[in-house]
Amino acid sequence: MDPSASARLAVQLKALAHPARLKVLAHLARSRTCQCGAIVAGLPLAQSTVSQHIRILCDAGLVRGSESPRACYCIDRDALAALRRDLDALFEAFAQECSAGPEI
């Protein structure tokens, strides 16, 4: 995996490494698109906290959004599919390395 792909994958995995962000993604997956208020209503968090989590998911490229006239977000399905392919390739490479190397 090239360095830029590794860096992108690390950012995406870091974005996924929080339970609230996983809940936001699950909510968006169920609803396809959603206004921020509906996401907030589904979580026991303040609106500002949810907005911060959404921003991190957007920065990681996993969620797309628009701010006008009302905030509306959706999962970037292409980015999610690419993440899945990257993880599959990464774990396949790990498995090949493990099977070729000595057992501990």
PDB file of N, CA and C in Angstrom:
ATOM      1  N   MET A   1       0.855  -1.165   0.000  1.00  0.00           N
ATOM      2  CA  MET A   1       0.000   0.000   0.000  1.00  0.00           C
ATOM      3  C   MET A   1       0.907   1.235   0.000  1.00  0.00           C
ATOM      4  N   ASP A   2       0.616   2.166  -0.894  1.00  0.00           N
ATOM      5  CA  ASP A   2       1.459   3.352  -0.979  1.00  0.00           C
ATOM      6  C   ASP A   2       1.225   4.274   0.227  1.00  0.00           C
ATOM      7  N   PRO A   3       2.176   5.147   0.516  1.00  0.00           N
ATOM      8  CA  PRO A   3       2.075   6.000   1.716  1.00  0.00           C
ATOM      9  C   PRO A   3       0.820   6.869   1.774  1.00  0.00           C
ATOM     10  N   SER A   4       0.375   7.408   0.641  1.00  0.00           N
ATOM     11  CA  SER A   4      -0.826   8.247   0.679  1.00  0.00           C
ATOM     12  C   SER A   4      -2.071   7.415   0.977  1.00  0.00           C
ATOM     13  N   ALA A   5      -2.127   6.203   0.449  1.00  0.00           N
ATOM     14  CA  ALA A   5      -3.252   5.311   0.744  1.00  0.00           C
ATOM     15  C   ALA A   5      -3.231   4.887   2.204  1.00  0.00           C
ATOM     16  N   SER A   6      -2.038   4.645   2.741  1.00  0.00           N
ATOM     17  CA  SER A   6      -1.913   4.285   4.157  1.00  0.00           C
ATOM     18  C   SER A   6      -2.359   5.430   5.051  1.00  0.00           C
ATOM     19  N   ALA A   7      -1.975   6.650   4.682  1.00  0.00           N
ATOM     20  CA  ALA A   7      -2.365   7.822   5.475  1.00  0.00           C
ATOM     21  C   ALA A   7      -3.879   8.015   5.442  1.00  0.00           C
ATOM     22  N   ARG A   8      -4.492   7.861   4.240  1.00  0.00           N
ATOM     23  CA  ARG A   8      -5.945   8.000   4.117  1.00  0.00           C
ATOM     24  C   ARG A   8      -6.659   6.938   4.950  1.00  0.00           C
ATOM     25  N   LEU A   9      -6.173   5.708   4.882  1.00  0.00           N
ATOM     26  CA  LEU A   9      -6.775   4.623   5.644  1.00  0.00           C
ATOM     27  C   LEU A   9      -6.675   4.892   7.145  1.00  0.00           C
ATOM     28  N   ALA A  10      -5.538   5.394   7.597  1.00  0.00           N
ATOM     29  CA  ALA A  10      -5.369   5.700   9.018  1.00  0.00           C
ATOM     30  C   ALA A  10      -6.355   6.775   9.477  1.00  0.00           C
ATOM     31  N   VAL A  11      -6.557   7.805   8.657  1.00  0.00           N
ATOM     32  CA  VAL A  11      -7.517   8.865   8.996  1.00  0.00           C
ATOM     33  C   VAL A  11      -8.929   8.292   9.074  1.00  0.00           C
ATOM     34  N   GLN A  12      -9.277   7.444   8.119  1.00  0.00           N
ATOM     35  CA  GLN A  12     -10.614   6.856   8.119  1.00  0.00           C
ATOM     36  C   GLN A  12     -10.829   5.937   9.308  1.00  0.00           C
ATOM     37  N   LEU A  13      -9.829   5.131   9.637  1.00  0.00           N
ATOM     38  CA  LEU A  13      -9.973   4.234  10.792  1.00  0.00           C
ATOM     39  C   LEU A  13     -10.052   5.017  12.089  1.00  0.00           C
ATOM     40  N   LYS A  14      -9.284   6.097  12.182  1.00  0.00           N
ATOM     41  CA  LYS A  14      -9.360   6.944  13.375  1.00  0.00           C
ATOM     42  C   LYS A  14     -10.755   7.553  13.500  1.00  0.00           C
ATOM     43  N   ALA A  15     -11.336   7.954  12.373  1.00  0.00           N
ATOM     44  CA  ALA A  15     -12.689   8.510  12.396  1.00  0.00           C
ATOM     45  C   ALA A  15     -13.709   7.476  12.852  1.00  0.00           C
ATOM     46  N   LEU A  16     -13.467   6.220  12.524  1.00  0.00           N
ATOM     47  CA  LEU A  16     -14.393   5.148  12.912  1.00  0.00           C
ATOM     48  C   LEU A  16     -14.193   4.677  14.348  1.00  0.00           C
ATOM     49  N   ALA A  17     -13.125   5.133  14.981  1.00  0.00           N
ATOM     50  CA  ALA A  17     -12.744   4.624  16.303  1.00  0.00           C
ATOM     51  C   ALA A  17     -13.443   5.344  17.446  1.00  0.00           C
ATOM     52  N   HIS A  18     -14.682   5.720  17.244  1.00  0.00           N
ATOM     53  CA  HIS A  18     -15.457   6.342  18.323  1.00  0.00           C
ATOM     54  C   HIS A  18     -16.895   5.833  18.230  1.00  0.00           C
ATOM     55  N   PRO A  19     -17.449   5.361  19.335  1.00  0.00           N
ATOM     56  CA  PRO A  19     -18.808   4.789  19.303  1.00  0.00           C
ATOM     57  C   PRO A  19     -19.864   5.753  18.777  1.00  0.00           C
ATOM     58  N   ALA A  20     -19.754   7.030  19.101  1.00  0.00           N
ATOM     59  CA  ALA A  20     -20.760   7.988  18.624  1.00  0.00           C
ATOM     60  C   ALA A  20     -20.700   8.135  17.110  1.00  0.00           C
ATOM     61  N   ARG A  21     -19.497   8.116  16.539  1.00  0.00           N
ATOM     62  CA  ARG A  21     -19.383   8.235  15.085  1.00  0.00           C
ATOM     63  C   ARG A  21     -19.906   6.987  14.395  1.00  0.00           C
ATOM     64  N   LEU A  22     -19.719   5.824  15.002  1.00  0.00           N
ATOM     65  CA  LEU A  22     -20.314   4.604  14.447  1.00  0.00           C
ATOM     66  C   LEU A  22     -21.839   4.691  14.473  1.00  0.00           C
ATOM     67  N   LYS A  23     -22.390   5.275  15.535  1.00  0.00           N
ATOM     68  CA  LYS A  23     -23.845   5.442  15.615  1.00  0.00           C
ATOM     69  C   LYS A  23     -24.339   6.431  14.567  1.00  0.00           C
ATOM     70  N   VAL A  24     -23.583   7.503  14.337  1.00  0.00           N
ATOM     71  CA  VAL A  24     -23.947   8.460  13.297  1.00  0.00           C
ATOM     72  C   VAL A  24     -23.975   7.762  11.941  1.00  0.00           C
ATOM     73  N   LEU A  25     -22.938   6.971  11.643  1.00  0.00           N
ATOM     74  CA  LEU A  25     -22.907   6.241  10.373  1.00  0.00           C
ATOM     75  C   LEU A  25     -24.065   5.260  10.260  1.00  0.00           C
ATOM     76  N   ALA A  26     -24.376   4.563  11.338  1.00  0.00           N
ATOM     77  CA  ALA A  26     -25.496   3.620  11.312  1.00  0.00           C
ATOM     78  C   ALA A  26     -26.805   4.360  11.030  1.00  0.00           C
ATOM     79  N   HIS A  27     -26.980   5.512  11.651  1.00  0.00           N
ATOM     80  CA  HIS A  27     -28.181   6.312  11.422  1.00  0.00           C
ATOM     81  C   HIS A  27     -28.261   6.746   9.958  1.00  0.00           C
ATOM     82  N   LEU A  28     -27.150   7.236   9.419  1.00  0.00           N
ATOM     83  CA  LEU A  28     -27.127   7.676   8.029  1.00  0.00           C
ATOM     84  C   LEU A  28     -27.352   6.504   7.068  1.00  0.00           C
ATOM     85  N   ALA A  29     -26.836   5.338   7.404  1.00  0.00           N
ATOM     86  CA  ALA A  29     -27.026   4.160   6.555  1.00  0.00           C
ATOM     87  C   ALA A  29     -28.505   3.777   6.483  1.00  0.00           C
ATOM     88  N   ARG A  30     -29.187   3.903   7.601  1.00  0.00           N
ATOM     89  CA  ARG A  30     -30.612   3.557   7.632  1.00  0.00           C
ATOM     90  C   ARG A  30     -31.460   4.581   6.881  1.00  0.00           C
ATOM     91  N   SER A  31     -31.085   5.840   6.961  1.00  0.00           N
ATOM     92  CA  SER A  31     -31.942   6.888   6.422  1.00  0.00           C
ATOM     93  C   SER A  31     -31.496   7.411   5.056  1.00  0.00           C
ATOM     94  N   ARG A  32     -30.335   7.016   4.603  1.00  0.00           N
ATOM     95  CA  ARG A  32     -29.718   7.438   3.342  1.00  0.00           C
ATOM     96  C   ARG A  32     -29.303   8.907   3.374  1.00  0.00           C
ATOM     97  N   THR A  33     -30.187   9.837   3.673  1.00  0.00           N
ATOM     98  CA  THR A  33     -29.805  11.232   3.913  1.00  0.00           C
ATOM     99  C   THR A  33     -30.516  11.673   5.179  1.00  0.00           C
ATOM    100  N   CYS A  34     -30.005  12.704   5.798  1.00  0.00           N
ATOM    101  CA  CYS A  34     -30.567  13.081   7.078  1.00  0.00           C
ATOM    102  C   CYS A  34     -30.177  14.506   7.421  1.00  0.00           C
ATOM    103  N   GLN A  35     -31.081  15.249   7.972  1.00  0.00           N
ATOM    104  CA  GLN A  35     -30.723  16.554   8.500  1.00  0.00           C
ATOM    105  C   GLN A  35     -30.049  16.360   9.841  1.00  0.00           C
ATOM    106  N   CYS A  36     -29.187  17.266  10.193  1.00  0.00           N
ATOM    107  CA  CYS A  36     -28.422  17.127  11.430  1.00  0.00           C
ATOM    108  C   CYS A  36     -29.332  16.985  12.646  1.00  0.00           C
ATOM    109  N   GLY A  37     -30.434  17.701  12.676  1.00  0.00           N
ATOM    110  CA  GLY A  37     -31.347  17.627  13.808  1.00  0.00           C
ATOM    111  C   GLY A  37     -31.867  16.222  14.047  1.00  0.00           C
ATOM    112  N   ALA A  38     -32.128  15.481  12.983  1.00  0.00           N
ATOM    113  CA  ALA A  38     -32.614  14.107  13.126  1.00  0.00           C
ATOM    114  C   ALA A  38     -31.524  13.205  13.682  1.00  0.00           C
ATOM    115  N   ILE A  39     -30.276  13.468  13.319  1.00  0.00           N
ATOM    116  CA  ILE A  39     -29.166  12.686  13.870  1.00  0.00           C
ATOM    117  C   ILE A  39     -29.043  12.977  15.359  1.00  0.00           C
ATOM    118  N   VAL A  40     -29.114  14.236  15.718  1.00  0.00           N
ATOM    119  CA  VAL A  40     -29.007  14.642  17.124  1.00  0.00           C
ATOM    120  C   VAL A  40     -30.112  14.003  17.943  1.00  0.00           C
ATOM    121  N   ALA A  41     -31.322  13.949  17.384  1.00  0.00           N
ATOM    122  CA  ALA A  41     -32.455  13.363  18.111  1.00  0.00           C
ATOM    123  C   ALA A  41     -32.233  11.887  18.404  1.00  0.00           C
ATOM    124  N   GLY A  42     -31.411  11.220  17.591  1.00  0.00           N
ATOM    125  CA  GLY A  42     -31.173   9.796  17.783  1.00  0.00           C
ATOM    126  C   GLY A  42     -30.005   9.466  18.687  1.00  0.00           C
ATOM    127  N   LEU A  43     -29.324  10.482  19.205  1.00  0.00           N
ATOM    128  CA  LEU A  43     -28.153  10.264  20.054  1.00  0.00           C
ATOM    129  C   LEU A  43     -28.275  11.041  21.354  1.00  0.00           C
ATOM    130  N   PRO A  44     -27.733  10.502  22.436  1.00  0.00           N
ATOM    131  CA  PRO A  44     -27.787  11.217  23.716  1.00  0.00           C
ATOM    132  C   PRO A  44     -26.646  12.225  23.857  1.00  0.00           C
ATOM    133  N   LEU A  45     -26.451  13.051  22.811  1.00  0.00           N
ATOM    134  CA  LEU A  45     -25.352  14.007  22.795  1.00  0.00           C
ATOM    135  C   LEU A  45     -25.867  15.381  22.391  1.00  0.00           C
ATOM    136  N   ALA A  46     -25.139  16.402  22.797  1.00  0.00           N
ATOM    137  CA  ALA A  46     -25.487  17.764  22.416  1.00  0.00           C
ATOM    138  C   ALA A  46     -25.290  17.957  20.916  1.00  0.00           C
ATOM    139  N   GLN A  47     -26.037  18.891  20.352  1.00  0.00           N
ATOM    140  CA  GLN A  47     -25.956  19.172  18.927  1.00  0.00           C
ATOM    141  C   GLN A  47     -24.538  19.537  18.517  1.00  0.00           C
ATOM    142  N   SER A  48     -23.855  20.320  19.332  1.00  0.00           N
ATOM    143  CA  SER A  48     -22.484  20.725  18.990  1.00  0.00           C
ATOM    144  C   SER A  48     -21.536  19.532  18.967  1.00  0.00           C
ATOM    145  N   THR A  49     -21.752  18.571  19.849  1.00  0.00           N
ATOM    146  CA  THR A  49     -20.917  17.366  19.881  1.00  0.00           C
ATOM    147  C   THR A  49     -21.168  16.507  18.651  1.00  0.00           C
ATOM    148  N   VAL A  50     -22.432  16.347  18.292  1.00  0.00           N
ATOM    149  CA  VAL A  50     -22.776  15.576  17.098  1.00  0.00           C
ATOM    150  C   VAL A  50     -22.187  16.256  15.863  1.00  0.00           C
ATOM    151  N   SER A  51     -22.275  17.572  15.797  1.00  0.00           N
ATOM    152  CA  SER A  51     -21.701  18.305  14.660  1.00  0.00           C
ATOM    153  C   SER A  51     -20.201  18.079  14.557  1.00  0.00           C
ATOM    154  N   GLN A  52     -19.532  18.032  15.693  1.00  0.00           N
ATOM    155  CA  GLN A  52     -18.088  17.785  15.689  1.00  0.00           C
ATOM    156  C   GLN A  52     -17.781  16.372  15.158  1.00  0.00           C
ATOM    157  N   HIS A  53     -18.559  15.389  15.585  1.00  0.00           N
ATOM    158  CA  HIS A  53     -18.360  14.022  15.094  1.00  0.00           C
ATOM    159  C   HIS A  53     -18.628  13.944  13.585  1.00  0.00           C
ATOM    160  N   ILE A  54     -19.669  14.622  13.121  1.00  0.00           N
ATOM    161  CA  ILE A  54     -19.980  14.632  11.689  1.00  0.00           C
ATOM    162  C   ILE A  54     -18.843  15.293  10.916  1.00  0.00           C
ATOM    163  N   ARG A  55     -18.285  16.367  11.435  1.00  0.00           N
ATOM    164  CA  ARG A  55     -17.175  17.042  10.771  1.00  0.00           C
ATOM    165  C   ARG A  55     -15.989  16.096  10.612  1.00  0.00           C
ATOM    166  N   ILE A  56     -15.697  15.306  11.645  1.00  0.00           N
ATOM    167  CA  ILE A  56     -14.588  14.349  11.569  1.00  0.00           C
ATOM    168  C   ILE A  56     -14.859  13.293  10.502  1.00  0.00           C
ATOM    169  N   LEU A  57     -16.099  12.824  10.428  1.00  0.00           N
ATOM    170  CA  LEU A  57     -16.457  11.847   9.401  1.00  0.00           C
ATOM    171  C   LEU A  57     -16.376  12.460   8.004  1.00  0.00           C
ATOM    172  N   CYS A  58     -16.768  13.722   7.883  1.00  0.00           N
ATOM    173  CA  CYS A  58     -16.652  14.423   6.595  1.00  0.00           C
ATOM    174  C   CYS A  58     -15.187  14.615   6.215  1.00  0.00           C
ATOM    175  N   ASP A  59     -14.369  15.024   7.188  1.00  0.00           N
ATOM    176  CA  ASP A  59     -12.942  15.235   6.930  1.00  0.00           C
ATOM    177  C   ASP A  59     -12.259  13.936   6.491  1.00  0.00           C
ATOM    178  N   ALA A  60     -12.753  12.814   6.999  1.00  0.00           N
ATOM    179  CA  ALA A  60     -12.199  11.506   6.627  1.00  0.00           C
ATOM    180  C   ALA A  60     -12.733  11.031   5.277  1.00  0.00           C
ATOM    181  N   GLY A  61     -13.694  11.773   4.722  1.00  0.00           N
ATOM    182  CA  GLY A  61     -14.239  11.417   3.418  1.00  0.00           C
ATOM    183  C   GLY A  61     -15.322  10.356   3.457  1.00  0.00           C
ATOM    184  N   LEU A  62     -15.798  10.016   4.642  1.00  0.00           N
ATOM    185  CA  LEU A  62     -16.801   8.962   4.757  1.00  0.00           C
ATOM    186  C   LEU A  62     -18.232   9.479   4.668  1.00  0.00           C
ATOM    187  N   VAL A  63     -18.396  10.776   4.935  1.00  0.00           N
ATOM    188  CA  VAL A  63     -19.714  11.409   4.910  1.00  0.00           C
ATOM    189  C   VAL A  63     -19.622  12.661   4.052  1.00  0.00           C
ATOM    190  N   ARG A  64     -20.676  12.904   3.278  1.00  0.00           N
ATOM    191  CA  ARG A  64     -20.793  14.139   2.492  1.00  0.00           C
ATOM    192  C   ARG A  64     -21.919  14.960   3.080  1.00  0.00           C
ATOM    193  N   GLY A  65     -21.804  16.266   2.954  1.00  0.00           N
ATOM    194  CA  GLY A  65     -22.855  17.096   3.503  1.00  0.00           C
ATOM    195  C   GLY A  65     -22.970  18.433   2.815  1.00  0.00           C
ATOM    196  N   SER A  66     -24.098  19.060   3.080  1.00  0.00           N
ATOM    197  CA  SER A  66     -24.329  20.423   2.615  1.00  0.00           C
ATOM    198  C   SER A  66     -24.853  21.223   3.787  1.00  0.00           C
ATOM    199  N   GLU A  67     -24.538  22.485   3.803  1.00  0.00           N
ATOM    200  CA  GLU A  67     -24.916  23.331   4.940  1.00  0.00           C
ATOM    201  C   GLU A  67     -26.100  24.237   4.647  1.00  0.00           C
ATOM    202  N   SER A  68     -26.540  24.353   3.398  1.00  0.00           N
ATOM    203  CA  SER A  68     -27.616  25.294   3.166  1.00  0.00           C
ATOM    204  C   SER A  68     -28.723  24.659   2.343  1.00  0.00           C
ATOM    205  N   PRO A  69     -29.969  24.988   2.552  1.00  0.00           N
ATOM    206  CA  PRO A  69     -30.378  25.907   3.609  1.00  0.00           C
ATOM    207  C   PRO A  69     -30.345  25.271   4.995  1.00  0.00           C
ATOM    208  N   ARG A  70     -30.434  23.945   5.062  1.00  0.00           N
ATOM    209  CA  ARG A  70     -30.301  23.240   6.352  1.00  0.00           C
ATOM    210  C   ARG A  70     -29.260  22.160   6.183  1.00  0.00           C
ATOM    211  N   ALA A  71     -28.578  21.858   7.270  1.00  0.00           N
ATOM    212  CA  ALA A  71     -27.536  20.831   7.218  1.00  0.00           C
ATOM    213  C   ALA A  71     -28.147  19.487   6.840  1.00  0.00           C
ATOM    214  N   CYS A  72     -27.545  18.840   5.866  1.00  0.00           N
ATOM    215  CA  CYS A  72     -28.009  17.535   5.413  1.00  0.00           C
ATOM    216  C   CYS A  72     -26.784  16.690   5.076  1.00  0.00           C
ATOM    217  N   TYR A  73     -26.752  15.468   5.569  1.00  0.00           N
ATOM    218  CA  TYR A  73     -25.577  14.610   5.419  1.00  0.00           C
ATOM    219  C   TYR A  73     -25.976  13.242   4.914  1.00  0.00           C
ATOM    220  N   CYS A  74     -25.027  12.595   4.223  1.00  0.00           N
ATOM    221  CA  CYS A  74     -25.234  11.214   3.802  1.00  0.00           C
ATOM    222  C   CYS A  74     -23.876  10.515   3.766  1.00  0.00           C
ATOM    223  N   ILE A  75     -23.918   9.192   3.838  1.00  0.00           N
ATOM    224  CA  ILE A  75     -22.695   8.399   3.722  1.00  0.00           C
ATOM    225  C   ILE A  75     -22.206   8.493   2.285  1.00  0.00           C
ATOM    226  N   ASP A  76     -20.911   8.639   2.122  1.00  0.00           N
ATOM    227  CA  ASP A  76     -20.312   8.571   0.787  1.00  0.00           C
ATOM    228  C   ASP A  76     -20.116   7.087   0.489  1.00  0.00           C
ATOM    229  N   ARG A  77     -21.057   6.523  -0.238  1.00  0.00           N
ATOM    230  CA  ARG A  77     -21.056   5.077  -0.472  1.00  0.00           C
ATOM    231  C   ARG A  77     -19.832   4.617  -1.262  1.00  0.00           C
ATOM    232  N   ASP A  78     -19.344   5.451  -2.170  1.00  0.00           N
ATOM    233  CA  ASP A  78     -18.129   5.099  -2.913  1.00  0.00           C
ATOM    234  C   ASP A  78     -16.925   5.045  -1.974  1.00  0.00           C
ATOM    235  N   ALA A  79     -16.836   6.012  -1.063  1.00  0.00           N
ATOM    236  CA  ALA A  79     -15.727   6.026  -0.102  1.00  0.00           C
ATOM    237  C   ALA A  79     -15.809   4.827   0.834  1.00  0.00           C
ATOM    238  N   LEU A  80     -17.019   4.469   1.243  1.00  0.00           N
ATOM    239  CA  LEU A  80     -17.196   3.312   2.114  1.00  0.00           C
ATOM    240  C   LEU A  80     -16.799   2.032   1.401  1.00  0.00           C
ATOM    241  N   ALA A  81     -17.155   1.908   0.121  1.00  0.00           N
ATOM    242  CA  ALA A  81     -16.768   0.734  -0.659  1.00  0.00           C
ATOM    243  C   ALA A  81     -15.251   0.676  -0.837  1.00  0.00           C
ATOM    244  N   ALA A  82     -14.625   1.829  -1.065  1.00  0.00           N
ATOM    245  CA  ALA A  82     -13.162   1.876  -1.200  1.00  0.00           C
ATOM    246  C   ALA A  82     -12.487   1.503   0.118  1.00  0.00           C
ATOM    247  N   LEU A  83     -13.036   1.971   1.230  1.00  0.00           N
ATOM    248  CA  LEU A  83     -12.497   1.613   2.541  1.00  0.00           C
ATOM    249  C   LEU A  83     -12.568   0.104   2.747  1.00  0.00           C
ATOM    250  N   ARG A  84     -13.669  -0.482   2.377  1.00  0.00           N
ATOM    251  CA  ARG A  84     -13.823  -1.941   2.514  1.00  0.00           C
ATOM    252  C   ARG A  84     -12.793  -2.679   1.669  1.00  0.00           C
ATOM    253  N   ARG A  85     -12.593  -2.220   0.428  1.00  0.00           N
ATOM    254  CA  ARG A  85     -11.587  -2.844  -0.440  1.00  0.00           C
ATOM    255  C   ARG A  85     -10.187  -2.689   0.150  1.00  0.00           C
ATOM    256  N   ASP A  86      -9.885  -1.492   0.662  1.00  0.00           N
ATOM    257  CA  ASP A  86      -8.566  -1.245   1.259  1.00  0.00           C
ATOM    258  C   ASP A  86      -8.330  -2.145   2.471  1.00  0.00           C
ATOM    259  N   LEU A  87      -9.359  -2.297   3.314  1.00  0.00           N
ATOM    260  CA  LEU A  87      -9.217  -3.163   4.489  1.00  0.00           C
ATOM    261  C   LEU A  87      -9.068  -4.623   4.081  1.00  0.00           C
ATOM    262  N   ASP A  88      -9.848  -5.044   3.102  1.00  0.00           N
ATOM    263  CA  ASP A  88      -9.721  -6.418   2.615  1.00  0.00           C
ATOM    264  C   ASP A  88      -8.305  -6.671   2.097  1.00  0.00           C
ATOM    265  N   ALA A  89      -7.776  -5.731   1.313  1.00  0.00           N
ATOM    266  CA  ALA A  89      -6.420  -5.878   0.765  1.00  0.00           C
ATOM    267  C   ALA A  89      -5.381  -5.866   1.881  1.00  0.00           C
ATOM    268  N   LEU A  90      -5.560  -5.007   2.864  1.00  0.00           N
ATOM    269  CA  LEU A  90      -4.617  -4.926   3.977  1.00  0.00           C
ATOM    270  C   LEU A  90      -4.595  -6.237   4.766  1.00  0.00           C
ATOM    271  N   PHE A  91      -5.774  -6.751   5.106  1.00  0.00           N
ATOM    272  CA  PHE A  91      -5.818  -7.991   5.875  1.00  0.00           C
ATOM    273  C   PHE A  91      -5.361  -9.191   5.063  1.00  0.00           C
ATOM    274  N   GLU A  92      -5.601  -9.161   3.769  1.00  0.00           N
ATOM    275  CA  GLU A  92      -5.095 -10.232   2.907  1.00  0.00           C
ATOM    276  C   GLU A  92      -3.568 -10.210   2.884  1.00  0.00           C
ATOM    277  N   ALA A  93      -2.985  -9.003   2.802  1.00  0.00           N
ATOM    278  CA  ALA A  93      -1.521  -8.878   2.835  1.00  0.00           C
ATOM    279  C   ALA A  93      -0.972  -9.369   4.171  1.00  0.00           C
ATOM    280  N   PHE A  94      -1.656  -9.018   5.263  1.00  0.00           N
ATOM    281  CA  PHE A  94      -1.225  -9.506   6.587  1.00  0.00           C
ATOM    282  C   PHE A  94      -1.275 -11.024   6.639  1.00  0.00           C
ATOM    283  N   ALA A  95      -2.351 -11.609   6.111  1.00  0.00           N
ATOM    284  CA  ALA A  95      -2.508 -13.060   6.141  1.00  0.00           C
ATOM    285  C   ALA A  95      -1.405 -13.736   5.331  1.00  0.00           C
ATOM    286  N   GLN A  96      -1.070 -13.164   4.193  1.00  0.00           N
ATOM    287  CA  GLN A  96       0.004 -13.743   3.369  1.00  0.00           C
ATOM    288  C   GLN A  96       1.345 -13.642   4.076  1.00  0.00           C
ATOM    289  N   GLU A  97       1.589 -12.520   4.714  1.00  0.00           N
ATOM    290  CA  GLU A  97       2.846 -12.339   5.454  1.00  0.00           C
ATOM    291  C   GLU A  97       2.947 -13.344   6.608  1.00  0.00           C
ATOM    292  N   CYS A  98       1.799 -13.520   7.300  1.00  0.00           N
ATOM    293  CA  CYS A  98       1.797 -14.448   8.431  1.00  0.00           C
ATOM    294  C   CYS A  98       2.019 -15.883   7.974  1.00  0.00           C
ATOM    295  N   SER A  99       1.418 -16.266   6.861  1.00  0.00           N
ATOM    296  CA  SER A  99       1.555 -17.650   6.410  1.00  0.00           C
ATOM    297  C   SER A  99       2.954 -17.910   5.843  1.00  0.00           C
ATOM    298  N   ALA A 100       3.627 -16.873   5.376  1.00  0.00           N
ATOM    299  CA  ALA A 100       4.975 -17.041   4.807  1.00  0.00           C
ATOM    300  C   ALA A 100       6.058 -16.987   5.877  1.00  0.00           C
ATOM    301  N   GLY A 101       5.738 -16.378   7.000  1.00  0.00           N
ATOM    302  CA  GLY A 101       6.752 -16.187   8.041  1.00  0.00           C
ATOM    303  C   GLY A 101       6.737 -17.278   9.082  1.00  0.00           C
ATOM    304  N   PRO A 102       7.700 -17.232  10.002  1.00  0.00           N
ATOM    305  CA  PRO A 102       7.767 -18.240  11.073  1.00  0.00           C
ATOM    306  C   PRO A 102       6.661 -18.024  12.094  1.00  0.00           C
ATOM    307  N   GLU A 103       6.219 -19.114  12.680  1.00  0.00           N
ATOM    308  CA  GLU A 103       5.239 -19.034  13.766  1.00  0.00           C
ATOM    309  C   GLU A 103       5.951 -18.679  15.050  1.00  0.00           C
ATOM    310  N   ILE A 104       5.245 -17.962  15.876  1.00  0.00           N
ATOM    311  CA  ILE A 104       5.820 -17.578  17.175  1.00  0.00           C
ATOM    312  C   ILE A 104       5.194 -18.418  18.259  1.00  0.00           C
TER     313      ILE A 104
END
